[in-house]
Each structure stands twice: as C-alpha cells, then as structure tokens.
Amino acid sequence: MYAKSMRQTSYIILLLISTWSYSQNNSGDAVFKKIIHYEIQQDTIGIYISCEKSKAFFDKEDLKEQTVLEVPEKILNELEENATKSNHGSWDSELITELNYGSDFIKSMQCLSLKEAQLLYDKKKKRQHIITLSEPVFDNDYENCVISVSFQYFTGSAHGYSYFLKKTDGVWTVIAYYDAWIS
C-alpha cells in the first residue's frame, strides 16, 4: 500500500514539473509572438528575425527612472535576480510560421543565424531589418516580463530598447518600453 501511494505521489510530482516546464516555455513563446506582433503593428515591416536569443539584462533602477510604472519592489527584485540566470539560446523557426504574416511583413519564415545575417548583408549590399529578441525574463509567478529588442540594419548600425509586459487575463500586454539605445 505504501509503495503504491509513493508511486502515485511520484507521478503527480512529475506531472506538475512537466506542466510547470511547459508553462515556462509557453510563456516565452507567447512573449516572442507578442513582441513581433507589436513591432509589426508599429509599422515595422520587411523584417528578418534572428534565431539568436541574446542573454537578457535587467536593471530595476533603469525601469524606475525611465518609466512612470509603479511596480512592486518584490517583482523588480525577482526580475533582476532572474535576469542573472539568463542564457544565450535560439528561437525556434516554428514560432515565426505560427505568426501568419505575409512576406511584406516578415521576409523569411525561417529565423536567421548570425552567419546567415552577415551573408544577407554581404549579398544584398543594402540596409536590412533584422530583429533580435533577448531571452524573456519573468518574475517568479510568470505575470510580469522584460525583454530586449534590437534591430540591426547593417554591420555597425543598430538600435534597440526593452519592453515591460504584464500578463492580464492570460494575455501578455506591452505596458512600457524603456532603455532605448542607438549605434
């Protein structure tokens, strides 16, 4: 009887862990789609999407100074701590095909590696719009998120900023952008 109870408990724990892991991955994918959709709504058209998922960075003082948001200190601390755990990675091209935008908006349904992006610049010899999104950083409850976006036009010419998103009624909503830069 005891062994059966332990086995059932083990199954429940495994189910909860796999559900939690799926929820984390699903949140990252949902934020990726939201940001690409948001950029296209802002008349950013003719873009290529980089496969690179750059390491995230978050400084709570930057958010406080550059926005009028009143985010609880607990959430800011969680975001800052979780950003230190961020890694480089790659986005899945499948996410791009799920967006259902035509080639006027997204030039390729496959994301570009760094090497492919450089080849594109060399081949076309003109300005391109390649968007790179960082790994999203979430608070511990997956209700708030920050993500950085950069646009590279050709080698050495880029700009970017960070977004603060909040999950409202199960949907990610862009609340503010901050930390704009240009090179």
JSON list of C-alpha atoms in Angstrom, two decimals:
[
{"chain": "A", "resi": 1, "resn": "MET", "atom": "CA", "xyz": [0.00, 0.00, 0.00]},
{"chain": "A", "resi": 2, "resn": "TYR", "atom": "CA", "xyz": [2.81, 2.40, 0.93]},
{"chain": "A", "resi": 3, "resn": "ALA", "atom": "CA", "xyz": [4.70, 1.71, -2.34]},
{"chain": "A", "resi": 4, "resn": "LYS", "atom": "CA", "xyz": [1.55, 2.36, -4.40]},
{"chain": "A", "resi": 5, "resn": "SER", "atom": "CA", "xyz": [0.98, 5.68, -2.60]},
{"chain": "A", "resi": 6, "resn": "MET", "atom": "CA", "xyz": [4.62, 6.70, -3.17]},
{"chain": "A", "resi": 7, "resn": "ARG", "atom": "CA", "xyz": [4.36, 5.79, -6.86]},
{"chain": "A", "resi": 8, "resn": "GLN", "atom": "CA", "xyz": [1.18, 7.88, -7.23]},
{"chain": "A", "resi": 9, "resn": "THR", "atom": "CA", "xyz": [2.85, 10.81, -5.45]},
{"chain": "A", "resi": 10, "resn": "SER", "atom": "CA", "xyz": [5.85, 10.48, -7.77]},
{"chain": "A", "resi": 11, "resn": "TYR", "atom": "CA", "xyz": [3.60, 10.56, -10.85]},
{"chain": "A", "resi": 12, "resn": "ILE", "atom": "CA", "xyz": [1.82, 13.66, -9.56]},
{"chain": "A", "resi": 13, "resn": "ILE", "atom": "CA", "xyz": [5.14, 15.42, -8.90]},
{"chain": "A", "resi": 14, "resn": "LEU", "atom": "CA", "xyz": [6.42, 14.52, -12.39]},
{"chain": "A", "resi": 15, "resn": "LEU", "atom": "CA", "xyz": [3.18, 15.77, -13.92]},
{"chain": "A", "resi": 16, "resn": "LEU", "atom": "CA", "xyz": [3.43, 19.06, -12.02]},
{"chain": "A", "resi": 17, "resn": "ILE", "atom": "CA", "xyz": [7.08, 19.54, -13.02]},
{"chain": "A", "resi": 18, "resn": "SER", "atom": "CA", "xyz": [6.36, 18.85, -16.70]},
{"chain": "A", "resi": 19, "resn": "THR", "atom": "CA", "xyz": [3.33, 21.16, -16.61]},
{"chain": "A", "resi": 20, "resn": "TRP", "atom": "CA", "xyz": [5.42, 23.89, -14.97]},
{"chain": "A", "resi": 21, "resn": "SER", "atom": "CA", "xyz": [8.21, 23.44, -17.56]},
{"chain": "A", "resi": 22, "resn": "TYR", "atom": "CA", "xyz": [5.70, 23.60, -20.42]},
{"chain": "A", "resi": 23, "resn": "SER", "atom": "CA", "xyz": [4.15, 26.71, -18.90]},
{"chain": "A", "resi": 24, "resn": "GLN", "atom": "CA", "xyz": [7.57, 28.40, -18.78]},
{"chain": "A", "resi": 25, "resn": "ASN", "atom": "CA", "xyz": [8.35, 27.54, -22.41]},
{"chain": "A", "resi": 26, "resn": "ASN", "atom": "CA", "xyz": [4.85, 28.54, -23.48]},
{"chain": "A", "resi": 27, "resn": "SER", "atom": "CA", "xyz": [5.24, 31.93, -21.75]},
{"chain": "A", "resi": 28, "resn": "GLY", "atom": "CA", "xyz": [8.49, 32.61, -23.59]},
{"chain": "A", "resi": 29, "resn": "ASP", "atom": "CA", "xyz": [6.92, 31.68, -26.91]},
{"chain": "A", "resi": 30, "resn": "ALA", "atom": "CA", "xyz": [3.87, 33.84, -26.18]},
{"chain": "A", "resi": 31, "resn": "VAL", "atom": "CA", "xyz": [6.08, 36.85, -25.37]},
{"chain": "A", "resi": 32, "resn": "PHE", "atom": "CA", "xyz": [8.08, 36.29, -28.59]},
{"chain": "A", "resi": 33, "resn": "LYS", "atom": "CA", "xyz": [4.87, 36.30, -30.65]},
{"chain": "A", "resi": 34, "resn": "LYS", "atom": "CA", "xyz": [3.50, 39.33, -28.78]},
{"chain": "A", "resi": 35, "resn": "ILE", "atom": "CA", "xyz": [6.63, 41.42, -29.41]},
{"chain": "A", "resi": 36, "resn": "ILE", "atom": "CA", "xyz": [6.83, 40.54, -33.12]},
{"chain": "A", "resi": 37, "resn": "HIS", "atom": "CA", "xyz": [3.11, 41.33, -33.48]},
{"chain": "A", "resi": 38, "resn": "TYR", "atom": "CA", "xyz": [3.56, 44.58, -31.56]},
{"chain": "A", "resi": 39, "resn": "GLU", "atom": "CA", "xyz": [6.50, 45.64, -33.75]},
{"chain": "A", "resi": 40, "resn": "ILE", "atom": "CA", "xyz": [4.53, 44.93, -36.93]},
{"chain": "A", "resi": 41, "resn": "GLN", "atom": "CA", "xyz": [1.63, 46.99, -35.57]},
{"chain": "A", "resi": 42, "resn": "GLN", "atom": "CA", "xyz": [4.12, 49.84, -35.11]},
{"chain": "A", "resi": 43, "resn": "ASP", "atom": "CA", "xyz": [4.77, 49.75, -38.89]},
{"chain": "A", "resi": 44, "resn": "THR", "atom": "CA", "xyz": [7.96, 47.73, -38.64]},
{"chain": "A", "resi": 45, "resn": "ILE", "atom": "CA", "xyz": [7.70, 45.84, -41.92]},
{"chain": "A", "resi": 46, "resn": "GLY", "atom": "CA", "xyz": [10.04, 43.85, -44.10]},
{"chain": "A", "resi": 47, "resn": "ILE", "atom": "CA", "xyz": [11.89, 42.28, -41.19]},
{"chain": "A", "resi": 48, "resn": "TYR", "atom": "CA", "xyz": [14.05, 39.23, -40.81]},
{"chain": "A", "resi": 49, "resn": "ILE", "atom": "CA", "xyz": [14.07, 37.55, -37.42]},
{"chain": "A", "resi": 50, "resn": "SER", "atom": "CA", "xyz": [17.29, 36.41, -35.84]},
{"chain": "A", "resi": 51, "resn": "CYS", "atom": "CA", "xyz": [17.45, 32.93, -34.32]},
{"chain": "A", "resi": 52, "resn": "GLU", "atom": "CA", "xyz": [19.69, 34.34, -31.61]},
{"chain": "A", "resi": 53, "resn": "LYS", "atom": "CA", "xyz": [18.12, 34.64, -28.19]},
{"chain": "A", "resi": 54, "resn": "SER", "atom": "CA", "xyz": [20.56, 37.02, -26.55]},
{"chain": "A", "resi": 55, "resn": "LYS", "atom": "CA", "xyz": [21.26, 36.97, -22.82]},
{"chain": "A", "resi": 56, "resn": "ALA", "atom": "CA", "xyz": [18.79, 39.19, -21.00]},
{"chain": "A", "resi": 57, "resn": "PHE", "atom": "CA", "xyz": [19.75, 42.14, -18.86]},
{"chain": "A", "resi": 58, "resn": "PHE", "atom": "CA", "xyz": [17.56, 43.97, -16.38]},
{"chain": "A", "resi": 59, "resn": "ASP", "atom": "CA", "xyz": [18.30, 46.85, -14.04]},
{"chain": "A", "resi": 60, "resn": "LYS", "atom": "CA", "xyz": [15.37, 47.85, -11.86]},
{"chain": "A", "resi": 61, "resn": "GLU", "atom": "CA", "xyz": [16.73, 51.40, -11.44]},
{"chain": "A", "resi": 62, "resn": "ASP", "atom": "CA", "xyz": [16.60, 51.93, -15.23]},
{"chain": "A", "resi": 63, "resn": "LEU", "atom": "CA", "xyz": [12.94, 50.91, -15.28]},
{"chain": "A", "resi": 64, "resn": "LYS", "atom": "CA", "xyz": [12.13, 53.17, -12.33]},
{"chain": "A", "resi": 65, "resn": "GLU", "atom": "CA", "xyz": [13.94, 56.18, -13.81]},
{"chain": "A", "resi": 66, "resn": "GLN", "atom": "CA", "xyz": [12.66, 55.83, -17.37]},
{"chain": "A", "resi": 67, "resn": "THR", "atom": "CA", "xyz": [9.02, 54.94, -16.82]},
{"chain": "A", "resi": 68, "resn": "VAL", "atom": "CA", "xyz": [6.18, 56.04, -14.56]},
{"chain": "A", "resi": 69, "resn": "LEU", "atom": "CA", "xyz": [5.30, 52.45, -13.69]},
{"chain": "A", "resi": 70, "resn": "GLU", "atom": "CA", "xyz": [4.69, 51.59, -10.09]},
{"chain": "A", "resi": 71, "resn": "VAL", "atom": "CA", "xyz": [5.91, 48.02, -9.98]},
{"chain": "A", "resi": 72, "resn": "PRO", "atom": "CA", "xyz": [6.19, 46.42, -6.54]},
{"chain": "A", "resi": 73, "resn": "GLU", "atom": "CA", "xyz": [9.79, 46.15, -5.33]},
{"chain": "A", "resi": 74, "resn": "LYS", "atom": "CA", "xyz": [9.36, 42.38, -4.84]},
{"chain": "A", "resi": 75, "resn": "ILE", "atom": "CA", "xyz": [8.64, 41.91, -8.55]},
{"chain": "A", "resi": 76, "resn": "LEU", "atom": "CA", "xyz": [11.54, 44.17, -9.58]},
{"chain": "A", "resi": 77, "resn": "ASN", "atom": "CA", "xyz": [13.90, 42.18, -7.36]},
{"chain": "A", "resi": 78, "resn": "GLU", "atom": "CA", "xyz": [12.66, 38.90, -8.84]},
{"chain": "A", "resi": 79, "resn": "LEU", "atom": "CA", "xyz": [13.16, 40.20, -12.39]},
{"chain": "A", "resi": 80, "resn": "GLU", "atom": "CA", "xyz": [16.64, 41.43, -11.55]},
{"chain": "A", "resi": 81, "resn": "GLU", "atom": "CA", "xyz": [17.60, 38.13, -9.92]},
{"chain": "A", "resi": 82, "resn": "ASN", "atom": "CA", "xyz": [16.12, 36.03, -12.73]},
{"chain": "A", "resi": 83, "resn": "ALA", "atom": "CA", "xyz": [17.96, 38.09, -15.35]},
{"chain": "A", "resi": 84, "resn": "THR", "atom": "CA", "xyz": [21.27, 36.96, -13.83]},
{"chain": "A", "resi": 85, "resn": "LYS", "atom": "CA", "xyz": [20.24, 33.37, -14.65]},
{"chain": "A", "resi": 86, "resn": "SER", "atom": "CA", "xyz": [19.55, 34.23, -18.31]},
{"chain": "A", "resi": 87, "resn": "ASN", "atom": "CA", "xyz": [21.44, 32.37, -21.02]},
{"chain": "A", "resi": 88, "resn": "HIS", "atom": "CA", "xyz": [22.03, 32.75, -24.71]},
{"chain": "A", "resi": 89, "resn": "GLY", "atom": "CA", "xyz": [19.88, 30.45, -26.79]},
{"chain": "A", "resi": 90, "resn": "SER", "atom": "CA", "xyz": [17.98, 30.11, -30.03]},
{"chain": "A", "resi": 91, "resn": "TRP", "atom": "CA", "xyz": [14.40, 30.80, -31.02]},
{"chain": "A", "resi": 92, "resn": "ASP", "atom": "CA", "xyz": [12.55, 28.10, -32.91]},
{"chain": "A", "resi": 93, "resn": "SER", "atom": "CA", "xyz": [11.63, 28.98, -36.52]},
{"chain": "A", "resi": 94, "resn": "GLU", "atom": "CA", "xyz": [8.28, 27.30, -35.91]},
{"chain": "A", "resi": 95, "resn": "LEU", "atom": "CA", "xyz": [7.28, 30.36, -33.89]},
{"chain": "A", "resi": 96, "resn": "ILE", "atom": "CA", "xyz": [7.63, 32.53, -36.99]},
{"chain": "A", "resi": 97, "resn": "THR", "atom": "CA", "xyz": [5.37, 30.35, -39.10]},
{"chain": "A", "resi": 98, "resn": "GLU", "atom": "CA", "xyz": [2.73, 30.50, -36.36]},
{"chain": "A", "resi": 99, "resn": "LEU", "atom": "CA", "xyz": [2.55, 34.29, -36.76]},
{"chain": "A", "resi": 100, "resn": "ASN", "atom": "CA", "xyz": [0.83, 34.11, -40.18]},
{"chain": "A", "resi": 101, "resn": "TYR", "atom": "CA", "xyz": [2.25, 37.31, -41.65]},
{"chain": "A", "resi": 102, "resn": "GLY", "atom": "CA", "xyz": [2.97, 37.69, -45.35]},
{"chain": "A", "resi": 103, "resn": "SER", "atom": "CA", "xyz": [6.38, 38.41, -46.86]},
{"chain": "A", "resi": 104, "resn": "ASP", "atom": "CA", "xyz": [5.68, 42.16, -46.84]},
{"chain": "A", "resi": 105, "resn": "PHE", "atom": "CA", "xyz": [5.97, 41.97, -43.05]},
{"chain": "A", "resi": 106, "resn": "ILE", "atom": "CA", "xyz": [8.33, 39.08, -42.38]},
{"chain": "A", "resi": 107, "resn": "LYS", "atom": "CA", "xyz": [10.76, 38.42, -45.21]},
{"chain": "A", "resi": 108, "resn": "SER", "atom": "CA", "xyz": [11.57, 34.82, -44.27]},
{"chain": "A", "resi": 109, "resn": "MET", "atom": "CA", "xyz": [9.63, 32.18, -42.39]},
{"chain": "A", "resi": 110, "resn": "GLN", "atom": "CA", "xyz": [12.95, 30.83, -41.11]},
{"chain": "A", "resi": 111, "resn": "CYS", "atom": "CA", "xyz": [14.94, 32.68, -38.49]},
{"chain": "A", "resi": 112, "resn": "LEU", "atom": "CA", "xyz": [18.50, 33.72, -39.38]},
{"chain": "A", "resi": 113, "resn": "SER", "atom": "CA", "xyz": [21.67, 32.58, -37.68]},
{"chain": "A", "resi": 114, "resn": "LEU", "atom": "CA", "xyz": [24.38, 35.20, -37.11]},
{"chain": "A", "resi": 115, "resn": "LYS", "atom": "CA", "xyz": [26.28, 33.81, -40.09]},
{"chain": "A", "resi": 116, "resn": "GLU", "atom": "CA", "xyz": [23.17, 33.95, -42.31]},
{"chain": "A", "resi": 117, "resn": "ALA", "atom": "CA", "xyz": [22.53, 37.55, -41.25]},
{"chain": "A", "resi": 118, "resn": "GLN", "atom": "CA", "xyz": [26.07, 38.55, -42.23]},
{"chain": "A", "resi": 119, "resn": "LEU", "atom": "CA", "xyz": [25.71, 36.74, -45.57]},
{"chain": "A", "resi": 120, "resn": "LEU", "atom": "CA", "xyz": [22.47, 38.65, -46.17]},
{"chain": "A", "resi": 121, "resn": "TYR", "atom": "CA", "xyz": [24.25, 41.99, -45.65]},
{"chain": "A", "resi": 122, "resn": "ASP", "atom": "CA", "xyz": [27.11, 40.92, -47.91]},
{"chain": "A", "resi": 123, "resn": "LYS", "atom": "CA", "xyz": [24.80, 39.60, -50.65]},
{"chain": "A", "resi": 124, "resn": "LYS", "atom": "CA", "xyz": [22.23, 42.41, -50.74]},
{"chain": "A", "resi": 125, "resn": "LYS", "atom": "CA", "xyz": [24.68, 45.27, -50.15]},
{"chain": "A", "resi": 126, "resn": "LYS", "atom": "CA", "xyz": [21.87, 47.35, -48.72]},
{"chain": "A", "resi": 127, "resn": "ARG", "atom": "CA", "xyz": [20.05, 48.08, -45.49]},
{"chain": "A", "resi": 128, "resn": "GLN", "atom": "CA", "xyz": [18.15, 45.17, -43.89]},
{"chain": "A", "resi": 129, "resn": "HIS", "atom": "CA", "xyz": [15.89, 44.97, -40.85]},
{"chain": "A", "resi": 130, "resn": "ILE", "atom": "CA", "xyz": [16.99, 42.08, -38.65]},
{"chain": "A", "resi": 131, "resn": "ILE", "atom": "CA", "xyz": [15.27, 41.90, -35.29]},
{"chain": "A", "resi": 132, "resn": "THR", "atom": "CA", "xyz": [16.81, 40.10, -32.33]},
{"chain": "A", "resi": 133, "resn": "LEU", "atom": "CA", "xyz": [14.88, 39.36, -29.13]},
{"chain": "A", "resi": 134, "resn": "SER", "atom": "CA", "xyz": [16.56, 38.50, -25.86]},
{"chain": "A", "resi": 135, "resn": "GLU", "atom": "CA", "xyz": [15.53, 35.69, -23.64]},
{"chain": "A", "resi": 136, "resn": "PRO", "atom": "CA", "xyz": [12.44, 36.92, -21.76]},
{"chain": "A", "resi": 137, "resn": "VAL", "atom": "CA", "xyz": [12.93, 37.45, -18.03]},
{"chain": "A", "resi": 138, "resn": "PHE", "atom": "CA", "xyz": [9.92, 36.64, -15.88]},
{"chain": "A", "resi": 139, "resn": "ASP", "atom": "CA", "xyz": [9.04, 37.27, -12.27]},
{"chain": "A", "resi": 140, "resn": "ASN", "atom": "CA", "xyz": [8.59, 34.14, -10.15]},
{"chain": "A", "resi": 141, "resn": "ASP", "atom": "CA", "xyz": [4.84, 33.97, -10.85]},
{"chain": "A", "resi": 142, "resn": "TYR", "atom": "CA", "xyz": [5.18, 34.47, -14.62]},
{"chain": "A", "resi": 143, "resn": "GLU", "atom": "CA", "xyz": [2.92, 37.52, -14.51]},
{"chain": "A", "resi": 144, "resn": "ASN", "atom": "CA", "xyz": [5.50, 40.19, -15.43]},
{"chain": "A", "resi": 145, "resn": "CYS", "atom": "CA", "xyz": [8.22, 40.10, -18.02]},
{"chain": "A", "resi": 146, "resn": "VAL", "atom": "CA", "xyz": [11.01, 42.16, -19.54]},
{"chain": "A", "resi": 147, "resn": "ILE", "atom": "CA", "xyz": [12.54, 41.51, -22.94]},
{"chain": "A", "resi": 148, "resn": "SER", "atom": "CA", "xyz": [15.06, 43.43, -25.01]},
{"chain": "A", "resi": 149, "resn": "VAL", "atom": "CA", "xyz": [14.69, 44.03, -28.73]},
{"chain": "A", "resi": 150, "resn": "SER", "atom": "CA", "xyz": [17.38, 45.16, -31.13]},
{"chain": "A", "resi": 151, "resn": "PHE", "atom": "CA", "xyz": [17.29, 45.98, -34.82]},
{"chain": "A", "resi": 152, "resn": "GLN", "atom": "CA", "xyz": [20.41, 45.63, -36.92]},
{"chain": "A", "resi": 153, "resn": "TYR", "atom": "CA", "xyz": [20.38, 47.36, -40.30]},
{"chain": "A", "resi": 154, "resn": "PHE", "atom": "CA", "xyz": [23.89, 46.50, -41.40]},
{"chain": "A", "resi": 155, "resn": "THR", "atom": "CA", "xyz": [27.12, 45.76, -39.59]},
{"chain": "A", "resi": 156, "resn": "GLY", "atom": "CA", "xyz": [27.66, 48.51, -37.01]},
{"chain": "A", "resi": 157, "resn": "SER", "atom": "CA", "xyz": [24.22, 50.15, -37.37]},
{"chain": "A", "resi": 158, "resn": "ALA", "atom": "CA", "xyz": [21.60, 49.17, -34.83]},
{"chain": "A", "resi": 159, "resn": "HIS", "atom": "CA", "xyz": [19.11, 50.40, -32.27]},
{"chain": "A", "resi": 160, "resn": "GLY", "atom": "CA", "xyz": [17.02, 48.81, -29.57]},
{"chain": "A", "resi": 161, "resn": "TYR", "atom": "CA", "xyz": [15.05, 49.09, -26.35]},
{"chain": "A", "resi": 162, "resn": "SER", "atom": "CA", "xyz": [13.45, 46.98, -23.66]},
{"chain": "A", "resi": 163, "resn": "TYR", "atom": "CA", "xyz": [9.80, 46.19, -23.07]},
{"chain": "A", "resi": 164, "resn": "PHE", "atom": "CA", "xyz": [7.97, 45.63, -19.80]},
{"chain": "A", "resi": 165, "resn": "LEU", "atom": "CA", "xyz": [4.99, 43.29, -20.22]},
{"chain": "A", "resi": 166, "resn": "LYS", "atom": "CA", "xyz": [2.27, 42.16, -17.86]},
{"chain": "A", "resi": 167, "resn": "LYS", "atom": "CA", "xyz": [0.01, 39.16, -18.17]},
{"chain": "A", "resi": 168, "resn": "THR", "atom": "CA", "xyz": [-3.60, 40.31, -17.97]},
{"chain": "A", "resi": 169, "resn": "ASP", "atom": "CA", "xyz": [-6.43, 37.77, -18.22]},
{"chain": "A", "resi": 170, "resn": "GLY", "atom": "CA", "xyz": [-3.95, 35.23, -19.63]},
{"chain": "A", "resi": 171, "resn": "VAL", "atom": "CA", "xyz": [-2.68, 37.56, -22.39]},
{"chain": "A", "resi": 172, "resn": "TRP", "atom": "CA", "xyz": [0.68, 39.33, -22.45]},
{"chain": "A", "resi": 173, "resn": "THR", "atom": "CA", "xyz": [0.29, 43.10, -22.78]},
{"chain": "A", "resi": 174, "resn": "VAL", "atom": "CA", "xyz": [3.04, 45.61, -23.53]},
{"chain": "A", "resi": 175, "resn": "ILE", "atom": "CA", "xyz": [2.95, 48.12, -20.67]},
{"chain": "A", "resi": 176, "resn": "ALA", "atom": "CA", "xyz": [6.02, 50.27, -21.44]},
{"chain": "A", "resi": 177, "resn": "TYR", "atom": "CA", "xyz": [9.25, 50.45, -23.31]},
{"chain": "A", "resi": 178, "resn": "TYR", "atom": "CA", "xyz": [12.46, 51.95, -21.97]},
{"chain": "A", "resi": 179, "resn": "ASP", "atom": "CA", "xyz": [16.26, 51.76, -22.22]},
{"chain": "A", "resi": 180, "resn": "ALA", "atom": "CA", "xyz": [16.41, 52.98, -25.83]},
{"chain": "A", "resi": 181, "resn": "TRP", "atom": "CA", "xyz": [19.84, 52.98, -27.48]},
{"chain": "A", "resi": 182, "resn": "ILE", "atom": "CA", "xyz": [21.34, 53.55, -30.93]},
{"chain": "A", "resi": 183, "resn": "SER", "atom": "CA", "xyz": [24.72, 52.86, -32.53]}
]
